Tab-separated table of N, CA and C in Angstrom:
chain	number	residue	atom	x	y	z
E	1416	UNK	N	-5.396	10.613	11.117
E	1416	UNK	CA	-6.617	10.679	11.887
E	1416	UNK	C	-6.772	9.360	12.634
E	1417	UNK	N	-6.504	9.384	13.787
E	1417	UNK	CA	-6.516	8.320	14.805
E	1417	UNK	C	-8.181	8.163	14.870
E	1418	UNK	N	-8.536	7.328	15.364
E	1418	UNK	CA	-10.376	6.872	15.842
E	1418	UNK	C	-10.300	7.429	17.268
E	1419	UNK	N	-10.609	8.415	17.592
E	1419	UNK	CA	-11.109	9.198	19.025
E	1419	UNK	C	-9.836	9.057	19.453
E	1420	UNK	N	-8.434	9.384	18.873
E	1420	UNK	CA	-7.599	9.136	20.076
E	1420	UNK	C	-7.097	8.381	20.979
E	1421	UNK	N	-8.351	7.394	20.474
E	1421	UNK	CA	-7.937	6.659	21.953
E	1421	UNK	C	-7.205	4.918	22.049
E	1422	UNK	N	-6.103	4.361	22.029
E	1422	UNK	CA	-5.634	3.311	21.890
E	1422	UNK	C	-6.371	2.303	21.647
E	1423	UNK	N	-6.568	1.526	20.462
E	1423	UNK	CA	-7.172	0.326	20.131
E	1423	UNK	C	-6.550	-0.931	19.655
E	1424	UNK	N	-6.737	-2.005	19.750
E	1424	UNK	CA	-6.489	-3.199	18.779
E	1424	UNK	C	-6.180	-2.714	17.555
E	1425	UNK	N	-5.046	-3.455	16.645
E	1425	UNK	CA	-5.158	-3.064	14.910
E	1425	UNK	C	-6.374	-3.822	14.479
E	1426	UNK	N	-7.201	-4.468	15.154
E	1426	UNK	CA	-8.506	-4.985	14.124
E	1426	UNK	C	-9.256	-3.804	14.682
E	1427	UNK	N	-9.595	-3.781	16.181
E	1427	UNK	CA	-10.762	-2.712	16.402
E	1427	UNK	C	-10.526	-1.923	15.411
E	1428	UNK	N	-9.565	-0.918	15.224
E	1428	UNK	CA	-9.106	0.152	14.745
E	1428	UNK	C	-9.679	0.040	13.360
E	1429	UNK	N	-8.524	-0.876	12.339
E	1429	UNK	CA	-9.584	-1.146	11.123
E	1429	UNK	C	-10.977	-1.360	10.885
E	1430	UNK	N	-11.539	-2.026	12.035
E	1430	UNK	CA	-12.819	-1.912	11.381
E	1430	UNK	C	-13.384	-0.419	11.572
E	1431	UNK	N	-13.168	0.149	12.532
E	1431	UNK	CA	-13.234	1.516	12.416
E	1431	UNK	C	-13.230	2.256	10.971
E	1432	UNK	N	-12.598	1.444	10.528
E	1432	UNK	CA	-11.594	2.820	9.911
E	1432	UNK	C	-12.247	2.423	8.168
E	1433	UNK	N	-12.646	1.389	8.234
E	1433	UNK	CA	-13.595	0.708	7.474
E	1433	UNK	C	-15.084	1.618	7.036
E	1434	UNK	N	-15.350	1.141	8.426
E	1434	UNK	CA	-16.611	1.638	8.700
E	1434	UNK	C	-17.216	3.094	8.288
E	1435	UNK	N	-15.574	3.776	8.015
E	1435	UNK	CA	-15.933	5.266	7.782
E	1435	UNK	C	-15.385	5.518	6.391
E	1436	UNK	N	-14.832	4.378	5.731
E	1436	UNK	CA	-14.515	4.376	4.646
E	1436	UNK	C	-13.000	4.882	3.853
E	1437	UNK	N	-12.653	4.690	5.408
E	1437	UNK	CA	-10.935	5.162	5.332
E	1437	UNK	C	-10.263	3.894	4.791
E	1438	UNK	N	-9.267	3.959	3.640
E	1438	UNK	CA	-8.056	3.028	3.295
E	1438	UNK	C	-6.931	3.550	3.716
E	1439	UNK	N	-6.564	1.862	4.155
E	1439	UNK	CA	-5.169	2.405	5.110
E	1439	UNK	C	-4.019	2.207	4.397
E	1440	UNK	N	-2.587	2.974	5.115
E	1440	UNK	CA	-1.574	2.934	4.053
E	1440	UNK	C	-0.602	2.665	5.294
E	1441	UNK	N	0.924	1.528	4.956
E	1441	UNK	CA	1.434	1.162	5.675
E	1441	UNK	C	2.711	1.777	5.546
E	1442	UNK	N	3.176	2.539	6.555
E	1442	UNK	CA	4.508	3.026	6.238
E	1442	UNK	C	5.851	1.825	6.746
E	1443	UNK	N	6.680	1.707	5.602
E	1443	UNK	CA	7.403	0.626	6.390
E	1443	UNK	C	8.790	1.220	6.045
E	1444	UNK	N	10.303	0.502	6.706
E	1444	UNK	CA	11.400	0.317	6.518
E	1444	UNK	C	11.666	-0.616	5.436
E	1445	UNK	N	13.229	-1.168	5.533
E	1445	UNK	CA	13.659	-2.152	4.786
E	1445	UNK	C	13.513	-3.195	4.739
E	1446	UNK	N	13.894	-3.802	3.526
E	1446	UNK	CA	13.282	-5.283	3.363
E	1446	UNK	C	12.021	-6.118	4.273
E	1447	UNK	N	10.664	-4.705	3.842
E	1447	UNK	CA	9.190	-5.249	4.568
E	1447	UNK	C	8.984	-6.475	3.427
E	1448	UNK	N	8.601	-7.263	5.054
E	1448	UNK	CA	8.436	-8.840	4.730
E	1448	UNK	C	9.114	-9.594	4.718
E	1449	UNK	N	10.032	-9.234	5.017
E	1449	UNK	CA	11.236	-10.274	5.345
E	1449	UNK	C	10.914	-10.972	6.581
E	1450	UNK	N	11.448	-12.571	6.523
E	1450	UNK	CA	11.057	-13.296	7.203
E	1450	UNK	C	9.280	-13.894	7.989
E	1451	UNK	N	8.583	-13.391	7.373
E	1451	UNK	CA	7.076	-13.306	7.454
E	1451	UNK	C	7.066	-14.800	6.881
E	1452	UNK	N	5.670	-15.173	7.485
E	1452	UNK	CA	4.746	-16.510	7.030
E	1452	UNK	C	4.253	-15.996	5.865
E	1453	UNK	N	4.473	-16.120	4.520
E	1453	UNK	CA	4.391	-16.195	3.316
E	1453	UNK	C	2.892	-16.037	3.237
E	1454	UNK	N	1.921	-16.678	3.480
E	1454	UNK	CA	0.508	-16.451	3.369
E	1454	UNK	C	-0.096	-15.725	3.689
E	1455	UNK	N	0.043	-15.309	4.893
E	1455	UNK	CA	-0.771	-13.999	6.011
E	1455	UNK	C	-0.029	-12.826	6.247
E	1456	UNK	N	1.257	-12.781	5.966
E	1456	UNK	CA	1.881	-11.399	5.705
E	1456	UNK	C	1.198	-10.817	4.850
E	1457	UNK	N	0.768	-11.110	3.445
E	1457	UNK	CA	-0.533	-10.301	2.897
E	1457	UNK	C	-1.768	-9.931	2.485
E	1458	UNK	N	-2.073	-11.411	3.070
E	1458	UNK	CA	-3.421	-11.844	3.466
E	1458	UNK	C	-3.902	-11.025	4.385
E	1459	UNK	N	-3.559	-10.779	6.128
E	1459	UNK	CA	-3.798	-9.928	6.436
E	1459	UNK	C	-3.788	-8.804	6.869
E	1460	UNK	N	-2.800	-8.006	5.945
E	1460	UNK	CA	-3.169	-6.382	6.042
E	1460	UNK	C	-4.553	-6.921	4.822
E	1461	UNK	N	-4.336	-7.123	3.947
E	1461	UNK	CA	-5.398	-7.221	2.730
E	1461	UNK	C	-6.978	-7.113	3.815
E	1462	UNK	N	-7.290	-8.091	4.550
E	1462	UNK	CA	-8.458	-8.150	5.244
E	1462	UNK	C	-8.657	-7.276	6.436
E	1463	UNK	N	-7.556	-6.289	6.502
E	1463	UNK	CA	-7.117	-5.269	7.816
E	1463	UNK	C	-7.629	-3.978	6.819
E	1464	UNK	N	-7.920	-3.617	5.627
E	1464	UNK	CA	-8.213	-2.134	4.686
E	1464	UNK	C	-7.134	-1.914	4.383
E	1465	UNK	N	-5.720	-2.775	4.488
E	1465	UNK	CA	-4.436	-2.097	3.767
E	1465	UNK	C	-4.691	-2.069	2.038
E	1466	UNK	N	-4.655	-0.694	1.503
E	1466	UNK	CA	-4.725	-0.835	-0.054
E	1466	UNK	C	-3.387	-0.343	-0.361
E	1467	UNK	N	-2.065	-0.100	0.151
E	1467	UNK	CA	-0.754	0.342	-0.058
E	1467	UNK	C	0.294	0.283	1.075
E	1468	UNK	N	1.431	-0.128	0.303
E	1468	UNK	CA	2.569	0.028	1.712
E	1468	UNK	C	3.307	0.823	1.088
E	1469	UNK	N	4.088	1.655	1.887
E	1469	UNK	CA	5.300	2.447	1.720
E	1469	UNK	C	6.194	1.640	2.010
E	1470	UNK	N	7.577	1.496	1.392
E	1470	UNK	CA	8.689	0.792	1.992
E	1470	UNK	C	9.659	1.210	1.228
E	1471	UNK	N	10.718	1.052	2.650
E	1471	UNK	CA	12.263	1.509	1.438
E	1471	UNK	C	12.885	0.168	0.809
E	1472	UNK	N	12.124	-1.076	1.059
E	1472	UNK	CA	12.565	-1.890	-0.088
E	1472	UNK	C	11.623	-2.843	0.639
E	1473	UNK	N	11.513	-4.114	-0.581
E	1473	UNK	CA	11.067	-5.091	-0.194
E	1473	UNK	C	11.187	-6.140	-0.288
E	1474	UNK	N	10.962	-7.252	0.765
E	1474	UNK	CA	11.269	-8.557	0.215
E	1474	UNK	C	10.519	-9.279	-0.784
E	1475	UNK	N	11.692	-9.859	-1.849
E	1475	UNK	CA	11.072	-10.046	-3.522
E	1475	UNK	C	9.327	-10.641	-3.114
E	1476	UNK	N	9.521	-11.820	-2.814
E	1476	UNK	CA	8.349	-12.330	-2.847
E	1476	UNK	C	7.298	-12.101	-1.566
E	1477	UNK	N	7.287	-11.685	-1.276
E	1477	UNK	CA	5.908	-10.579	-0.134
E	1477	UNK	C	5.540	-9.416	-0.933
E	1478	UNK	N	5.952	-9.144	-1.911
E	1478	UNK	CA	6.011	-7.923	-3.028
E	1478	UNK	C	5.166	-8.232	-3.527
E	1479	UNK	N	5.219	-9.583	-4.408
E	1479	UNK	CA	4.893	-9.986	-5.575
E	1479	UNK	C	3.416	-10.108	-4.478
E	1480	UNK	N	3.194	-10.895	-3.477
E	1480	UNK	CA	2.455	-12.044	-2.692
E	1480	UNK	C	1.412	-10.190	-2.421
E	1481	UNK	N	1.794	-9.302	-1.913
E	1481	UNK	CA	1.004	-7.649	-2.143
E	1481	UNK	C	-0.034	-7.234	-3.346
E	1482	UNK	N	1.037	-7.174	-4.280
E	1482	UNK	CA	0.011	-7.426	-5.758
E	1482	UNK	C	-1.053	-8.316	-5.644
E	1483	UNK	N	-0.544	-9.690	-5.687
E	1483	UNK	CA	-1.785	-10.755	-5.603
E	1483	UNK	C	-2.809	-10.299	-4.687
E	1484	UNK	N	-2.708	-9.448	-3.975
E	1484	UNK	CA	-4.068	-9.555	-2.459
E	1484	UNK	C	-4.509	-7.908	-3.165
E	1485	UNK	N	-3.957	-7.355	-4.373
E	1485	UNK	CA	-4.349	-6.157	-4.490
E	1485	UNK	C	-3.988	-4.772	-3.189
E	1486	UNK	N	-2.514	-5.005	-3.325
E	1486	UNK	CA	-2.508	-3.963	-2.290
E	1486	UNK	C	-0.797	-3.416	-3.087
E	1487	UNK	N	-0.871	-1.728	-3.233
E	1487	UNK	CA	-0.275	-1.435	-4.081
E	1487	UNK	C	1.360	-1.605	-3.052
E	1488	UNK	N	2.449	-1.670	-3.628
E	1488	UNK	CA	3.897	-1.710	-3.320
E	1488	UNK	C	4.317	-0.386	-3.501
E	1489	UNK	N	4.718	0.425	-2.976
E	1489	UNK	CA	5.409	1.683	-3.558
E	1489	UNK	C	6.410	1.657	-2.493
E	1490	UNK	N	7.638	1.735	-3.244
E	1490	UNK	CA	9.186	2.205	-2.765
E	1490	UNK	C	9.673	3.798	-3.066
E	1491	UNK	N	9.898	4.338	-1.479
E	1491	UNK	CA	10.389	5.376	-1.188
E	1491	UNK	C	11.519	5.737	-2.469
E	1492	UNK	N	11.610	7.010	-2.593
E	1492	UNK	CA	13.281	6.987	-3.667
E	1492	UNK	C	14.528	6.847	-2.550
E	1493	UNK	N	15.373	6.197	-3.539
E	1493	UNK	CA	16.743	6.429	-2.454
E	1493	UNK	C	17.026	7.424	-1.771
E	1494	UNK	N	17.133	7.280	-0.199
E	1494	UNK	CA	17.631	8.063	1.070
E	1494	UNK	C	16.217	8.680	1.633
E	1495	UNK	N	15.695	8.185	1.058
E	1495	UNK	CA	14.177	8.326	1.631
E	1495	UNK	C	13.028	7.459	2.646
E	1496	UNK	N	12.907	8.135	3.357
E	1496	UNK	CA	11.804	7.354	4.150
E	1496	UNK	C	10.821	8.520	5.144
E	1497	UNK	N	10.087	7.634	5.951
E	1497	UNK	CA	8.869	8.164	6.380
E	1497	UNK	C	9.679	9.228	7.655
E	1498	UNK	N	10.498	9.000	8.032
E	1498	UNK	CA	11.610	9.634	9.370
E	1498	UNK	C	12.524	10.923	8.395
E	1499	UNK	N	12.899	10.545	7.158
E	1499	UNK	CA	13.460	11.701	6.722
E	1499	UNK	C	12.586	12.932	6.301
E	1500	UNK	N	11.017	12.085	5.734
E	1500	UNK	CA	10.286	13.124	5.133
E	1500	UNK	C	8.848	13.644	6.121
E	1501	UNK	N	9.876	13.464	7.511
E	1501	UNK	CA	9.032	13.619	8.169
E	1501	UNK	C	7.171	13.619	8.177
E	1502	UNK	N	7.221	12.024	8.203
E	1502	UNK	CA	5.923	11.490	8.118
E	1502	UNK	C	5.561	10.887	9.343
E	1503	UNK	N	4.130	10.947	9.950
E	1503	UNK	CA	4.310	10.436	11.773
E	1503	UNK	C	3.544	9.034	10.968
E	1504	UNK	N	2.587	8.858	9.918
E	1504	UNK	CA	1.618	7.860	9.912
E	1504	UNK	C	0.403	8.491	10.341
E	1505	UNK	N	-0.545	9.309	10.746
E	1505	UNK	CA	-1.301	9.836	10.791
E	1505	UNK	C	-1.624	10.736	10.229
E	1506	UNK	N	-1.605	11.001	9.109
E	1506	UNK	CA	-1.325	11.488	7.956
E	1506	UNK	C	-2.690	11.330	6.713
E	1507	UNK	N	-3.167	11.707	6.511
E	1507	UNK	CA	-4.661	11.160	6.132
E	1507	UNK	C	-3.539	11.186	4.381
E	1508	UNK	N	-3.499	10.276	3.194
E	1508	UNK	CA	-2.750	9.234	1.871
E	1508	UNK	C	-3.347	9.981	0.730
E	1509	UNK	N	-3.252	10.726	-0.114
E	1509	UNK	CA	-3.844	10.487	-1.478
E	1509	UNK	C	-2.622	10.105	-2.166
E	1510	UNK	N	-3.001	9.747	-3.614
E	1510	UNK	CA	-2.547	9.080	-4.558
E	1510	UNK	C	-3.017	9.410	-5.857
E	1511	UNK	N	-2.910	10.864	-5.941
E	1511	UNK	CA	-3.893	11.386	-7.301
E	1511	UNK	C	-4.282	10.537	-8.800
E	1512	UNK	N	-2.066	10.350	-8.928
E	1512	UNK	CA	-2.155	10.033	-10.397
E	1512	UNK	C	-2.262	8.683	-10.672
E	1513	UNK	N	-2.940	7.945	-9.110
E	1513	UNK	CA	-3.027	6.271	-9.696
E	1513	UNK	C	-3.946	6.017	-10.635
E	1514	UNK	N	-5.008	6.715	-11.049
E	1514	UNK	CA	-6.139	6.410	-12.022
E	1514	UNK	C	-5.171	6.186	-13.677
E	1515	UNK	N	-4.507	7.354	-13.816
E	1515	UNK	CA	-3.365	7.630	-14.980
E	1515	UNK	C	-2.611	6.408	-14.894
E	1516	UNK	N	-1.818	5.757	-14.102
E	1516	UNK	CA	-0.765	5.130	-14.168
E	1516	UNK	C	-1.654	3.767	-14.295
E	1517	UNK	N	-3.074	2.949	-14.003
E	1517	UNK	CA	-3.752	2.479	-13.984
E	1517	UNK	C	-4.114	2.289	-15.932
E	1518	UNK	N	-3.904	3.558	-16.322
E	1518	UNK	CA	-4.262	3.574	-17.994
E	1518	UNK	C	-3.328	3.247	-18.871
E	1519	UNK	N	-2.453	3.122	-18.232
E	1519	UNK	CA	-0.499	3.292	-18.888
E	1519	UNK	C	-0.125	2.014	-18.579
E	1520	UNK	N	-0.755	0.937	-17.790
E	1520	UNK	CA	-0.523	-0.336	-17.527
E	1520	UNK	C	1.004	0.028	-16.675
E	1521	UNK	N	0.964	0.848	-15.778
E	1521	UNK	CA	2.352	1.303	-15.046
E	1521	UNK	C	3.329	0.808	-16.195
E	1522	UNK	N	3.755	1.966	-16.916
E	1522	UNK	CA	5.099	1.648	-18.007
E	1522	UNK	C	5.943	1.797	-16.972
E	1523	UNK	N	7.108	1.246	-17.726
E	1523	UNK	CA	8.392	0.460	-16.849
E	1523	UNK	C	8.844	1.964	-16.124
E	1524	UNK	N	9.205	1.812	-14.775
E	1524	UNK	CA	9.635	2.817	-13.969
E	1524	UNK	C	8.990	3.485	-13.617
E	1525	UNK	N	7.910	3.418	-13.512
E	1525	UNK	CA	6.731	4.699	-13.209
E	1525	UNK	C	6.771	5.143	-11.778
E	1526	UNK	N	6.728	6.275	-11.388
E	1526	UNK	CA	6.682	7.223	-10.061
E	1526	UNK	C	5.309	7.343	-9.734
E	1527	UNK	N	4.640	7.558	-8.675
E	1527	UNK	CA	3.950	8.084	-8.311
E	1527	UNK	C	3.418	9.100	-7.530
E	1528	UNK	N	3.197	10.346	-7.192
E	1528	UNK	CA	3.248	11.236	-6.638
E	1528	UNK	C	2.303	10.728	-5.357
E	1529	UNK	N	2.588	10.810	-3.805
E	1529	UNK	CA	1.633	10.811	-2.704
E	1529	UNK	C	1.733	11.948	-2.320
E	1530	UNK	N	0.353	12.465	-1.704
E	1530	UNK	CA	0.513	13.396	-1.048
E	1530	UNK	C	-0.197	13.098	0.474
E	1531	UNK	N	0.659	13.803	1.163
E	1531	UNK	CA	0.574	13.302	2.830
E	1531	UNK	C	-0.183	14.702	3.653
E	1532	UNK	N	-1.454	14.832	4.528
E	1532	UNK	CA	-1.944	15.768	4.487
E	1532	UNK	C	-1.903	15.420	6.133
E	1533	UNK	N	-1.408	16.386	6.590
E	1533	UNK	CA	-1.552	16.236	8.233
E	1533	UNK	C	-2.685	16.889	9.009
E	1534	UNK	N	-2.990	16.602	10.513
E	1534	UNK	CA	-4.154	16.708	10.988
E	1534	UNK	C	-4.489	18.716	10.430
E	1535	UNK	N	-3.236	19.312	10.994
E	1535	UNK	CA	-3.055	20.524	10.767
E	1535	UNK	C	-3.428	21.715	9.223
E	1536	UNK	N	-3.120	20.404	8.293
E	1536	UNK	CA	-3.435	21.075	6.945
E	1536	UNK	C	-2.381	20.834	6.240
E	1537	UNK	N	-1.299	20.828	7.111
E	1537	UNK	CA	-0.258	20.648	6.046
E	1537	UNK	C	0.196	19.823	4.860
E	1538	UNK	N	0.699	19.622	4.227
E	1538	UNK	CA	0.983	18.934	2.893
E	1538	UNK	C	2.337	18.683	2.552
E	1539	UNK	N	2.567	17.636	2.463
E	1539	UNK	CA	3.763	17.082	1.998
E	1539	UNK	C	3.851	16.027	1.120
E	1540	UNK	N	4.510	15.926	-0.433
E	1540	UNK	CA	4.130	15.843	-1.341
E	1540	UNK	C	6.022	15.091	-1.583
E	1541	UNK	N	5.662	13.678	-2.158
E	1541	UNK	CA	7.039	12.853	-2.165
E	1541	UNK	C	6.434	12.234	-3.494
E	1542	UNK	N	7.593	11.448	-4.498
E	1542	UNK	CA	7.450	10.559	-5.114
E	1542	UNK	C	7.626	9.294	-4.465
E	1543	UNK	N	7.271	8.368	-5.035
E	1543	UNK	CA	7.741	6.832	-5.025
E	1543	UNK	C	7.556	6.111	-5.947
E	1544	UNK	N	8.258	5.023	-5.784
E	1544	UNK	CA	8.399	4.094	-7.367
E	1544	UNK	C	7.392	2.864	-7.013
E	1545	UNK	N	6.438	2.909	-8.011
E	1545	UNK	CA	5.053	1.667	-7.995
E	1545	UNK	C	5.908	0.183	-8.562
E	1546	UNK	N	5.715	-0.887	-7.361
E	1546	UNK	CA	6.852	-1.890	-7.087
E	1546	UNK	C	5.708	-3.228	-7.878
E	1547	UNK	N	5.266	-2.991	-8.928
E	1547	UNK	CA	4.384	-3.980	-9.564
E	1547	UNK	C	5.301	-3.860	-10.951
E	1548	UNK	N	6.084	-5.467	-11.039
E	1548	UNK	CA	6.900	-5.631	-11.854
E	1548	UNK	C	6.723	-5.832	-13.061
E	1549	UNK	N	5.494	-6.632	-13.554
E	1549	UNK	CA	5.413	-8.011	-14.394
E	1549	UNK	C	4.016	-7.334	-15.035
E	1550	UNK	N	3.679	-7.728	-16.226
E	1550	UNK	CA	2.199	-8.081	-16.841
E	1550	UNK	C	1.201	-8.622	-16.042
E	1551	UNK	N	1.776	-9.917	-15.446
E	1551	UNK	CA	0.929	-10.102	-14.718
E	1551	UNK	C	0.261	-9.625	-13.350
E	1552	UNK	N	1.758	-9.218	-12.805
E	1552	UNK	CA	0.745	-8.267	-11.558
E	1552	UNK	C	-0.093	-7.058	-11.905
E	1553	UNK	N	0.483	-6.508	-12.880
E	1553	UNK	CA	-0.836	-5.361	-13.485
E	1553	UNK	C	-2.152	-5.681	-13.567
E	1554	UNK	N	-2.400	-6.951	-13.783
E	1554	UNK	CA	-3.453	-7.371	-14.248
E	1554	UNK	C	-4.563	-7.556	-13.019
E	1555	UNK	N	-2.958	-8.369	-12.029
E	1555	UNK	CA	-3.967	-8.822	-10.657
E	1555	UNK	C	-4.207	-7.484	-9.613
E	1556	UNK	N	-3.284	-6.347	-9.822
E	1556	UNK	CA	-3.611	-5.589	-9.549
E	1556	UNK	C	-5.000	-4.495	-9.851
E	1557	UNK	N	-5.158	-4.138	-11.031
E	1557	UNK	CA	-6.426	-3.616	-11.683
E	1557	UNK	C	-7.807	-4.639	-11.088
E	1558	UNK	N	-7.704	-5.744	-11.221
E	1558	UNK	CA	-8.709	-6.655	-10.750
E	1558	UNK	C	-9.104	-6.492	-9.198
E	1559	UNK	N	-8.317	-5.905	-8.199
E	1559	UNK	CA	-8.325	-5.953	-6.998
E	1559	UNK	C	-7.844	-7.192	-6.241
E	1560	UNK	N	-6.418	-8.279	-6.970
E	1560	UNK	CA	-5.747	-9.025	-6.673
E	1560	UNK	C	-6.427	-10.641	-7.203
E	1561	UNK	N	-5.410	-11.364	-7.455
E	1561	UNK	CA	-6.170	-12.999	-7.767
E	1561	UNK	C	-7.399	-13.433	-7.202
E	1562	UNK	N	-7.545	-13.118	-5.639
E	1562	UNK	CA	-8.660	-13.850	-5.058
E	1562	UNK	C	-9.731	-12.912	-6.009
E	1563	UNK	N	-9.837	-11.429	-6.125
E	1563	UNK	CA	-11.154	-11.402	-6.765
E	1563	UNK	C	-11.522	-11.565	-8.556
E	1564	UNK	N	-10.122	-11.571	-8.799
E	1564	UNK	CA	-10.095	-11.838	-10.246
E	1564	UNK	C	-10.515	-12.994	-10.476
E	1565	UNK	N	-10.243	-14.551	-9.568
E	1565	UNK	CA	-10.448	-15.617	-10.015
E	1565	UNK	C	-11.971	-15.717	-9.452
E	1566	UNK	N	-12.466	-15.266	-8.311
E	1566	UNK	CA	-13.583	-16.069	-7.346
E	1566	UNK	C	-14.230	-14.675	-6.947
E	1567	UNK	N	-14.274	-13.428	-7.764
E	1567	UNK	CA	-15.280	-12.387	-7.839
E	1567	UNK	C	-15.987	-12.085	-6.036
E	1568	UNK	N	-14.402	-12.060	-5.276
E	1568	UNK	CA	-14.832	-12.007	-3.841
E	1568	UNK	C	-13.910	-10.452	-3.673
């Protein structure tokens, strides 16, 4: 669901998209984050409504640096991506069983089912693997990332 169709800024757009209470989801390729300024690669999607990226892999530490800002990592399964499973990105995101996997402290390997719902109705329904490695990103994750865990922002 585009905002009226009509070409905007990625901030106009987010705040849009804000405003109506839409969370956005980033479909990406390989090794997302690679070569990025370490700070604001997830700083701001974080302040853009990104609460998830899709990617067929990622670079280690923009991964980790995702978690911290509270924004979930999920990796496509092998030979998979948004072009094979025919995904345009306009695609309105659920994420049913994150509440479950949220209770399970994501045990090691955990999948997650998305389902991708197009303007039309249609439904298309993929796994991916939730890319939060450690104890500790669970933690900063559930919290809604370090900044609000430490400074309740």
């Amino acid at each position: 669901m585009l905002p009226e169709g009509e070409p905007l800024s990625i901030f106009d757009a987010s705040v849009l998209y804000a405003e109506r209470g839409v969370p956005l989801i980033i479909l990406a390729g390989k090794e997302y984050g690679s070569g990025s300024s370490r700070d604001w690669a997830a700083k701001g999607p974080k302040l853009l409504g990104v609460r998830a990226v899709i990617a067929e892999s990622f670079e280690r530490i923009h991964r980790s640096n995702l978690v911290g800002m509270g924004i979930l990592p999920l990796q496509y399964e092998a030979g998979q991506n948004a072009q094979t499973l025919g995904l345009s990105g306009e695609e309105i995101y659920d994420l049913p069983g994150l509440t479950t996997l949220l209770k399970t402290k994501f045990a090691s390997g955990s999948t997650l089912r998305v389902r991708a719902t197009a303007a039309d109705g249609g439904v298309k329904e993929f796994a991916a693997k939730v890319r939060i490695d450690t104890p500790r990103e669970i933690e900063y994750f559930e919290h809604g990332g370090f900044c609000s865990m430490y400074y309740g922002s």
